[in-house]
Tab-separated table of C-alpha atoms and ligand atoms in Angstrom:
chain	number	residue	atom	x	y	z
O	28	UNK	CA	-24.100	40.787	-14.974
O	29	UNK	CA	-25.185	44.179	-16.076
O	30	UNK	CA	-26.290	46.835	-13.635
O	31	UNK	CA	-29.733	48.145	-14.517
O	32	UNK	CA	-30.228	50.685	-11.763
O	33	UNK	CA	-29.141	51.705	-8.272
O	34	UNK	CA	-31.858	52.791	-5.873
O	35	UNK	CA	-31.205	54.536	-2.588
O	36	UNK	CA	-33.319	54.598	0.552
O	37	UNK	CA	-36.385	52.740	-0.714
O	38	UNK	CA	-39.520	53.287	1.343
O	39	UNK	CA	-42.508	50.971	1.161
O	40	UNK	CA	-45.350	53.292	2.111
O	41	UNK	CA	-47.968	50.525	2.354
O	42	UNK	CA	-47.165	46.988	3.456
O	43	UNK	CA	-48.909	44.265	5.458
O	44	UNK	CA	-46.556	42.650	7.956
O	45	UNK	CA	-49.280	40.833	9.987
O	46	UNK	CA	-48.330	39.553	13.462
O	47	UNK	CA	-46.104	37.053	15.203
O	48	UNK	CA	-49.203	35.296	16.542
O	49	UNK	CA	-50.603	34.650	13.075
O	50	UNK	CA	-47.143	33.371	12.054
O	51	UNK	CA	-46.852	35.564	9.006
O	52	UNK	CA	-44.779	38.436	10.384
O	53	UNK	CA	-41.521	36.470	10.745
O	54	UNK	CA	-42.001	35.013	7.254
O	55	UNK	CA	-42.727	38.160	5.305
O	56	UNK	CA	-40.985	40.996	7.198
O	57	UNK	CA	-37.376	40.164	6.223
O	58	UNK	CA	-38.231	40.273	2.494
O	59	UNK	CA	-39.304	43.891	2.800
O	60	UNK	CA	-36.974	45.022	5.583
O	61	UNK	CA	-33.805	43.803	3.876
O	62	UNK	CA	-34.109	46.316	1.034
O	63	UNK	CA	-36.015	49.257	2.481
O	64	UNK	CA	-34.976	52.158	4.654
O	65	UNK	CA	-38.534	52.672	5.838
O	66	UNK	CA	-41.820	50.809	5.894
O	67	UNK	CA	-45.361	51.789	6.753
O	68	UNK	CA	-47.098	48.700	8.143
O	69	UNK	CA	-50.871	48.529	7.821
O	70	UNK	CA	-53.021	48.349	10.964
O	71	UNK	CA	-55.646	45.796	9.811
O	72	UNK	CA	-53.922	43.153	11.889
O	73	UNK	CA	-55.768	40.812	14.182
O	74	UNK	CA	-56.372	42.450	16.655
O	75	UNK	CA	-56.363	45.851	14.931
O	76	UNK	CA	-54.090	48.759	15.835
O	77	UNK	CA	-56.584	51.251	17.265
O	78	UNK	CA	-54.731	53.316	19.834
O	79	UNK	CA	-51.336	54.897	20.311
O	80	UNK	CA	-50.585	52.169	22.844
O	81	UNK	CA	-51.449	49.513	20.237
O	82	UNK	CA	-49.141	51.301	17.777
O	83	UNK	CA	-46.309	51.375	20.289
O	84	UNK	CA	-46.712	47.680	21.017
O	85	UNK	CA	-46.946	46.828	17.333
O	86	UNK	CA	-43.706	48.668	16.657
O	87	UNK	CA	-42.059	46.656	19.428
O	88	UNK	CA	-43.362	43.448	17.891
O	89	UNK	CA	-41.907	44.373	14.505
O	90	UNK	CA	-38.642	45.336	16.168
O	91	UNK	CA	-38.460	41.940	17.836
O	92	UNK	CA	-38.681	40.269	14.446
O	93	UNK	CA	-36.169	42.692	12.931
O	94	UNK	CA	-33.796	41.932	15.770
O	95	UNK	CA	-34.099	38.206	15.133
O	96	UNK	CA	-33.032	38.778	11.524
O	97	UNK	CA	-30.292	41.221	12.525
O	98	UNK	CA	-32.116	44.047	10.778
O	99	UNK	CA	-32.968	46.113	13.829
O	100	UNK	CA	-31.900	49.728	13.387
O	101	UNK	CA	-31.554	49.362	9.616
O	102	UNK	CA	-35.153	50.225	8.780
O	103	UNK	CA	-37.487	52.912	10.048
O	104	UNK	CA	-41.093	52.067	10.935
O	105	UNK	CA	-43.991	54.457	10.357
O	106	UNK	CA	-46.825	53.216	12.586
O	107	UNK	CA	-50.325	53.959	11.402
O	108	UNK	CA	-53.545	53.413	13.310
O	109	UNK	CA	-56.870	52.029	12.143
O	110	UNK	CA	-59.294	54.914	12.046
O	111	UNK	CA	-62.879	54.392	13.180
O	112	UNK	CA	-65.639	56.765	14.258
O	113	UNK	CA	-64.608	55.840	17.818
O	114	UNK	CA	-60.977	56.916	17.440
O	115	UNK	CA	-60.041	58.960	20.484
O	116	UNK	CA	-58.530	62.178	19.173
O	117	UNK	CA	-56.764	63.029	22.423
O	118	UNK	CA	-55.008	59.691	22.350
O	119	UNK	CA	-54.232	60.105	18.655
O	120	UNK	CA	-52.665	63.544	19.123
O	121	UNK	CA	-50.702	62.429	22.184
O	122	UNK	CA	-49.434	59.393	20.256
O	123	UNK	CA	-48.527	61.518	17.272
O	124	UNK	CA	-46.655	64.055	19.357
O	125	UNK	CA	-44.835	61.275	21.194
O	126	UNK	CA	-43.749	59.694	17.889
O	127	UNK	CA	-45.725	56.485	18.476
O	128	UNK	CA	-48.139	57.228	15.649
O	129	UNK	CA	-47.158	58.460	12.202
O	130	UNK	CA	-50.557	58.553	10.508
O	131	UNK	CA	-54.066	57.053	10.271
O	132	UNK	CA	-55.482	54.532	7.819
O	133	UNK	CA	-59.133	54.586	6.843
O	134	UNK	CA	-60.853	51.436	5.595
O	135	UNK	CA	-64.310	51.358	4.078
O	136	UNK	CA	-66.458	49.169	6.271
O	137	UNK	CA	-66.410	45.542	5.130
O	138	UNK	CA	-64.731	46.189	1.788
O	139	UNK	CA	-61.526	44.238	2.372
O	140	UNK	CA	-59.544	42.044	4.776
O	141	UNK	CA	-60.293	42.878	8.429
O	142	UNK	CA	-62.260	46.015	7.635
O	143	UNK	CA	-65.555	45.226	9.370
O	144	UNK	CA	-64.873	48.005	11.893
O	145	UNK	CA	-64.061	50.560	9.186
O	146	UNK	CA	-65.868	53.687	8.117
O	147	UNK	CA	-69.276	53.682	6.485
O	148	UNK	CA	-69.962	57.404	6.219
O	149	UNK	CA	-67.389	60.165	6.237
O	150	UNK	CA	-69.529	62.879	7.845
O	151	UNK	CA	-69.163	61.227	11.225
O	152	UNK	CA	-65.393	61.376	10.711
O	153	UNK	CA	-65.205	65.119	10.130
O	154	UNK	CA	-64.351	66.046	13.752
O	155	UNK	CA	-61.446	63.591	13.587
O	156	UNK	CA	-60.161	64.915	10.244
O	157	UNK	CA	-60.318	68.407	11.675
O	158	UNK	CA	-57.940	67.477	14.490
O	159	UNK	CA	-55.659	65.578	12.095
O	160	UNK	CA	-55.518	68.583	9.808
O	161	UNK	CA	-54.690	70.887	12.705
O	162	UNK	CA	-51.790	68.739	13.916
O	163	UNK	CA	-50.514	67.631	10.495
O	164	UNK	CA	-51.386	63.959	10.998
O	165	UNK	CA	-51.545	62.279	7.564
O	166	UNK	CA	-54.516	60.216	6.387
O	167	UNK	CA	-54.258	57.134	4.161
O	168	UNK	CA	-57.510	56.270	2.432
O	169	UNK	CA	-58.549	52.897	1.077
O	170	UNK	CA	-60.807	54.464	-1.489
O	171	UNK	CA	-63.667	52.043	-2.102
O	172	UNK	CA	-67.297	52.074	-1.093
O	173	UNK	CA	-68.319	50.325	2.136
O	174	UNK	CA	-69.766	46.870	1.696
O	175	UNK	CA	-73.331	47.929	2.561
O	176	UNK	CA	-73.492	50.099	-0.565
O	177	UNK	CA	-74.717	48.242	-3.626
O	178	UNK	CA	-71.982	48.951	-6.164
O	179	UNK	CA	-70.178	46.786	-8.691
O	180	UNK	CA	-66.693	46.087	-7.332
O	181	UNK	CA	-65.105	47.222	-10.589
O	182	UNK	CA	-66.727	50.649	-10.049
O	183	UNK	CA	-66.203	50.921	-6.328
O	184	UNK	CA	-63.086	53.126	-6.432
O	185	UNK	CA	-64.658	55.479	-8.928
O	186	UNK	CA	-67.720	56.012	-6.719
O	187	UNK	CA	-65.670	56.353	-3.555
O	188	UNK	CA	-63.576	59.115	-5.142
O	189	UNK	CA	-66.772	61.076	-5.670
O	190	UNK	CA	-68.593	60.141	-2.474
O	191	UNK	CA	-65.760	59.981	0.033
O	192	UNK	CA	-62.409	61.274	-1.136
O	193	UNK	CA	-63.410	64.534	-2.805
O	194	UNK	CA	-65.597	65.684	0.119
O	195	UNK	CA	-62.652	65.044	2.464
O	196	UNK	CA	-60.290	66.997	0.216
O	197	UNK	CA	-62.749	69.866	-0.259
O	198	UNK	CA	-63.491	70.223	3.440
O	199	UNK	CA	-59.950	69.733	4.730
O	200	UNK	CA	-57.618	71.402	2.242
O	201	UNK	CA	-54.638	71.231	4.594
O	202	UNK	CA	-55.025	67.572	5.497
O	203	UNK	CA	-52.257	65.424	4.002
O	204	UNK	CA	-54.049	62.619	2.151
O	205	UNK	CA	-52.645	59.551	0.442
O	206	UNK	CA	-55.018	57.622	-1.760
O	207	UNK	CA	-53.832	54.059	-1.392
O	208	UNK	CA	-53.209	51.536	-4.166
O	209	UNK	CA	-54.921	53.421	-6.981
O	210	UNK	CA	-56.465	51.327	-9.737
O	211	UNK	CA	-58.432	53.653	-12.008
O	212	UNK	CA	-58.000	56.336	-14.622
O	213	UNK	CA	-60.101	58.649	-12.502
O	214	UNK	CA	-57.762	58.266	-9.536
O	215	UNK	CA	-54.609	58.648	-11.619
O	216	UNK	CA	-55.902	61.799	-13.263
O	217	UNK	CA	-57.190	63.339	-10.053
O	218	UNK	CA	-53.874	62.855	-8.255
O	219	UNK	CA	-51.739	64.117	-11.126
O	220	UNK	CA	-54.019	67.065	-11.878
O	221	UNK	CA	-52.683	69.094	-8.962
O	222	UNK	CA	-56.210	70.160	-8.086
O	223	UNK	CA	-55.463	69.084	-4.530
O	224	UNK	CA	-51.867	69.962	-3.597
O	225	UNK	CA	-51.978	67.773	-0.468
O	226	UNK	CA	-53.019	64.624	-2.281
O	227	UNK	CA	-50.626	61.824	-3.225
O	228	UNK	CA	-51.149	58.167	-4.138
O	229	UNK	CA	-49.411	54.861	-3.656
O	230	UNK	CA	-49.213	52.479	-6.591
O	231	UNK	CA	-48.695	48.715	-6.279
O	232	UNK	CA	-46.531	46.687	-8.661
O	233	UNK	CA	-49.492	44.584	-9.803
O	234	UNK	CA	-51.548	47.620	-10.776
O	235	UNK	CA	-48.633	48.926	-12.861
O	236	UNK	CA	-47.953	45.574	-14.500
O	237	UNK	CA	-51.324	43.968	-15.091
O	238	UNK	CA	-54.912	44.456	-16.058
O	239	UNK	CA	-57.763	42.175	-15.035
O	240	UNK	CA	-57.232	39.771	-17.944
O	241	UNK	CA	-54.050	38.554	-16.295
O	242	UNK	CA	-56.137	37.420	-13.312
O	243	UNK	CA	-59.196	36.116	-15.148
O	244	UNK	CA	-58.136	34.729	-18.496
O	245	UNK	CA	-57.222	31.064	-18.955
O	246	UNK	CA	-58.391	30.176	-15.443
O	247	UNK	CA	-58.739	32.335	-12.377
O	248	UNK	CA	-55.451	33.258	-10.663
O	249	UNK	CA	-56.537	34.023	-7.132
O	250	UNK	CA	-52.973	35.064	-6.289
O	251	UNK	CA	-53.622	38.242	-8.233
O	252	UNK	CA	-56.935	38.886	-6.531
O	253	UNK	CA	-56.641	41.931	-4.308
O	254	UNK	CA	-58.720	44.903	-3.231
O	255	UNK	CA	-59.122	47.196	-5.036
O	256	UNK	CA	-59.377	44.598	-7.791
O	257	UNK	CA	-57.339	44.807	-11.025
O	258	UNK	CA	-59.240	46.810	-13.636
O	259	UNK	CA	-59.409	47.072	-17.442
O	260	UNK	CA	-56.303	47.777	-19.500
O	261	UNK	CA	-57.241	51.413	-20.089
O	262	UNK	CA	-56.975	51.999	-16.341
O	263	UNK	CA	-53.570	50.371	-16.099
O	264	UNK	CA	-52.438	52.526	-18.988
O	265	UNK	CA	-53.765	55.684	-17.351
O	266	UNK	CA	-51.883	54.859	-14.145
O	267	UNK	CA	-48.717	54.213	-16.149
O	268	UNK	CA	-49.177	57.462	-17.963
O	269	UNK	CA	-49.635	59.433	-14.768
O	270	UNK	CA	-46.599	57.837	-13.107
O	271	UNK	CA	-44.517	58.371	-16.236
O	272	UNK	CA	-45.372	62.043	-16.455
O	273	UNK	CA	-45.270	62.754	-12.745
O	274	UNK	CA	-43.488	66.075	-12.430
O	275	UNK	CA	-44.972	66.990	-9.046
O	276	UNK	CA	-43.722	63.891	-7.229
O	277	UNK	CA	-47.116	62.613	-6.152
O	278	UNK	CA	-46.857	58.881	-6.864
O	279	UNK	CA	-45.250	56.735	-4.197
O	280	UNK	CA	-44.063	53.166	-3.803
O	281	UNK	CA	-46.584	51.273	-1.705
O	282	UNK	CA	-46.491	47.577	-2.492
O	283	UNK	CA	-49.614	46.578	-0.559
O	284	UNK	CA	-47.821	43.264	-0.199
O	285	UNK	CA	-50.495	41.257	1.620
O	286	UNK	CA	-49.545	37.695	2.543
O	287	UNK	CA	-52.233	35.022	2.903
O	288	UNK	CA	-51.329	31.365	3.316
O	289	UNK	CA	-51.967	29.328	0.177
O	290	UNK	CA	-54.443	27.193	2.086
O	291	UNK	CA	-56.494	30.286	3.025
O	292	UNK	CA	-56.332	31.634	-0.519
O	293	UNK	CA	-57.601	28.285	-1.810
O	294	UNK	CA	-60.402	28.179	0.691
O	295	UNK	CA	-61.769	31.714	0.609
O	296	UNK	CA	-59.830	33.525	-2.112
O	297	UNK	CA	-58.827	36.186	0.427
O	298	UNK	CA	-57.735	39.443	-1.179
O	299	UNK	CA	-54.046	40.216	-1.303
O	300	UNK	CA	-51.007	39.913	-3.560
O	301	UNK	CA	-47.785	38.858	-1.869
O	302	UNK	CA	-45.151	40.915	-3.634
O	303	UNK	CA	-42.592	41.416	-0.846
O	304	UNK	CA	-40.071	38.776	-2.053
O	305	UNK	CA	-39.827	40.372	-5.517
O	306	UNK	CA	-41.115	43.890	-5.078
O	307	UNK	CA	-37.957	45.709	-6.193
O	308	UNK	CA	-37.661	43.600	-9.345
O	309	UNK	CA	-41.379	44.071	-10.011
O	310	UNK	CA	-41.199	47.866	-9.955
O	311	UNK	CA	-38.002	47.865	-12.039
O	312	UNK	CA	-39.726	45.614	-14.596
O	313	UNK	CA	-42.717	47.955	-14.760
O	314	UNK	CA	-40.597	51.094	-15.117
O	315	UNK	CA	-38.488	49.373	-17.801
O	316	UNK	CA	-41.645	48.499	-19.711
O	317	UNK	CA	-42.721	52.119	-19.365
O	318	UNK	CA	-39.292	53.270	-20.501
O	319	UNK	CA	-38.833	55.649	-17.566
O	320	UNK	CA	-36.242	54.036	-15.314
O	321	UNK	CA	-34.937	57.517	-14.555
O	322	UNK	CA	-38.194	58.217	-12.698
O	323	UNK	CA	-37.891	55.232	-10.394
O	324	UNK	CA	-35.726	56.776	-7.664
O	325	UNK	CA	-38.263	59.537	-7.062
O	326	UNK	CA	-41.102	57.040	-6.961
O	327	UNK	CA	-39.336	54.580	-4.649
O	328	UNK	CA	-38.124	57.120	-2.103
O	329	UNK	CA	-37.775	60.829	-2.850
O	330	UNK	CA	-41.489	61.547	-3.301
O	331	UNK	CA	-42.254	60.050	0.106
O	332	UNK	CA	-39.508	62.098	1.791
O	333	UNK	CA	-40.682	65.285	0.138
O	334	UNK	CA	-44.385	64.838	0.889
O	335	UNK	CA	-43.950	63.817	4.523
O	336	UNK	CA	-40.930	66.054	5.199
O	337	UNK	CA	-38.829	63.043	6.109
O	338	UNK	CA	-35.077	62.511	6.064
O	339	UNK	CA	-33.723	58.964	6.170
O	340	UNK	CA	-31.437	58.603	9.211
O	341	UNK	CA	-27.865	57.769	8.339
O	342	UNK	CA	-27.938	54.298	9.909
O	343	UNK	CA	-30.900	53.356	7.732
O	344	UNK	CA	-29.561	54.549	4.404
O	345	UNK	CA	-29.244	51.727	1.890
O	346	UNK	CA	-28.372	51.307	-1.740
O	347	UNK	CA	-30.013	48.521	-3.689
O	348	UNK	CA	-28.443	47.428	-6.963
O	349	UNK	CA	-30.665	45.776	-9.549
O	350	UNK	CA	-28.879	43.708	-12.157
O	351	UNK	CA	-29.737	41.897	-15.323
O	352	UNK	CA	-28.970	38.229	-14.625
O	353	UNK	CA	-29.437	34.786	-16.150
O	354	UNK	CA	-33.142	33.979	-15.867
O	355	UNK	CA	-34.036	32.583	-12.441
O	356	UNK	CA	-37.297	30.971	-11.461
O	357	UNK	CA	-39.325	32.688	-8.781
O	358	UNK	CA	-40.338	30.002	-6.239
O	359	UNK	CA	-43.912	28.697	-6.449
O	360	UNK	CA	-44.266	29.375	-2.773
O	361	UNK	CA	-42.349	31.021	0.076
O	362	UNK	CA	-43.130	29.490	3.474
O	363	UNK	CA	-46.642	28.519	2.439
O	364	UNK	CA	-47.410	31.851	0.734
O	365	UNK	CA	-47.560	32.219	-3.053
O	366	UNK	CA	-45.593	35.241	-4.283
O	367	UNK	CA	-46.087	37.561	-7.210
O	368	UNK	CA	-44.405	36.057	-10.336
O	369	UNK	CA	-44.643	32.568	-8.773
O	370	UNK	CA	-43.053	29.992	-11.086
O	371	UNK	CA	-42.142	32.658	-13.655
O	372	UNK	CA	-38.648	33.414	-14.880
O	373	UNK	CA	-37.130	36.797	-14.117
O	374	UNK	CA	-33.922	38.206	-15.515
O	375	UNK	CA	-33.635	40.923	-12.876
O	376	UNK	CA	-32.257	40.529	-9.382
O	377	UNK	CA	-31.930	43.020	-6.555
O	378	UNK	CA	-29.119	42.965	-4.017
O	379	UNK	CA	-27.817	45.283	-1.345
O	380	UNK	CA	-24.724	47.198	-2.287
Z	14	DOR	O1	-55.949	43.019	-1.263
Z	14	DOR	C1	-55.909	43.508	-0.156
Z	14	DOR	N1	-55.373	42.830	0.883
Z	14	DOR	N2	-56.426	44.735	0.036
Z	14	DOR	C2	-56.555	45.254	1.268
Z	14	DOR	O2	-57.068	46.338	1.383
Z	14	DOR	C3	-56.144	44.480	2.451
Z	14	DOR	C4	-55.136	43.465	2.125
Z	14	DOR	C5	-54.935	42.452	3.225
Z	14	DOR	O3	-54.815	42.858	4.370
Z	14	DOR	O4	-54.872	41.258	2.938
Z	15	ZN	ZN1	-53.225	47.186	1.965
């Protein structure tokens, strides 16, 4: 067995852990929690995480699951709330100052799973951004157009950059903004350009590894269907290029691992790629293909810590070793959920040191 890389204090800055009630949280949480020092769970749960009280309760729910798997205290949780025009700023600030809320996530109305209550126009959000900017509360943006706008889904991110993201950045230059799961050349270039010093982006493993052919050619693979959808090869290459040449530390690990039961995927093709069981191997594979393994530590952890001014507590520090191993077959399904690389052979394996 040959060691490929050691990674310390991995942080998944965008992951869907779901809930105990919908049965997915106990299935998917250990896959992520085992290897990370921190995780930022998305608030589009059912019911959504709207208030600081919801965020506090959601943290407790995650902690219950972590405790069950003897992982409590080994991973930090960064609770984020689901921003809507009705978000109560007094509650948000109180929650932030109390440490119950880390940040806010903005969904475009109707554009993805559980986003019907999201944002349709950003102007109405300006008073909320103003308060967030004042207190240093970060904003995570799902950058696509709301469902009621007639736009081709392959162009949705591009339009939303122009119509939503740039106006936010121009009007709130001190607001910390993370553009989530970028999928286009335009996004990659905007983030790396440095035009907005407070802008970073998360990048998923699937958007680093694949273009849309992988999902569409030779039969539709709904397990690779996610929002924002995989784009043309030139976009994947632009993202790779930006990540490869990232000197400013603006690209962050955010798997967007989004578990849906196989039965639900079959029925409605719900959006989401379940990468949690293999996410470390997936990023290592991508960075090996890009020939920049030496950039992976910054991407997986350091860039997050630098941007958010975060230090990993001693009890949560972890080292993950990734080794080259005899090819092993990734299971077709984990607990009823089809993972990334399902049925494929991998010759990389992550383990805790
Ligand atoms: O593919 C996606 N799945 N994109 C999202 O924005 C939401 C996520 C989910 O919750 O399933
Ligand atoms: Zn997501």
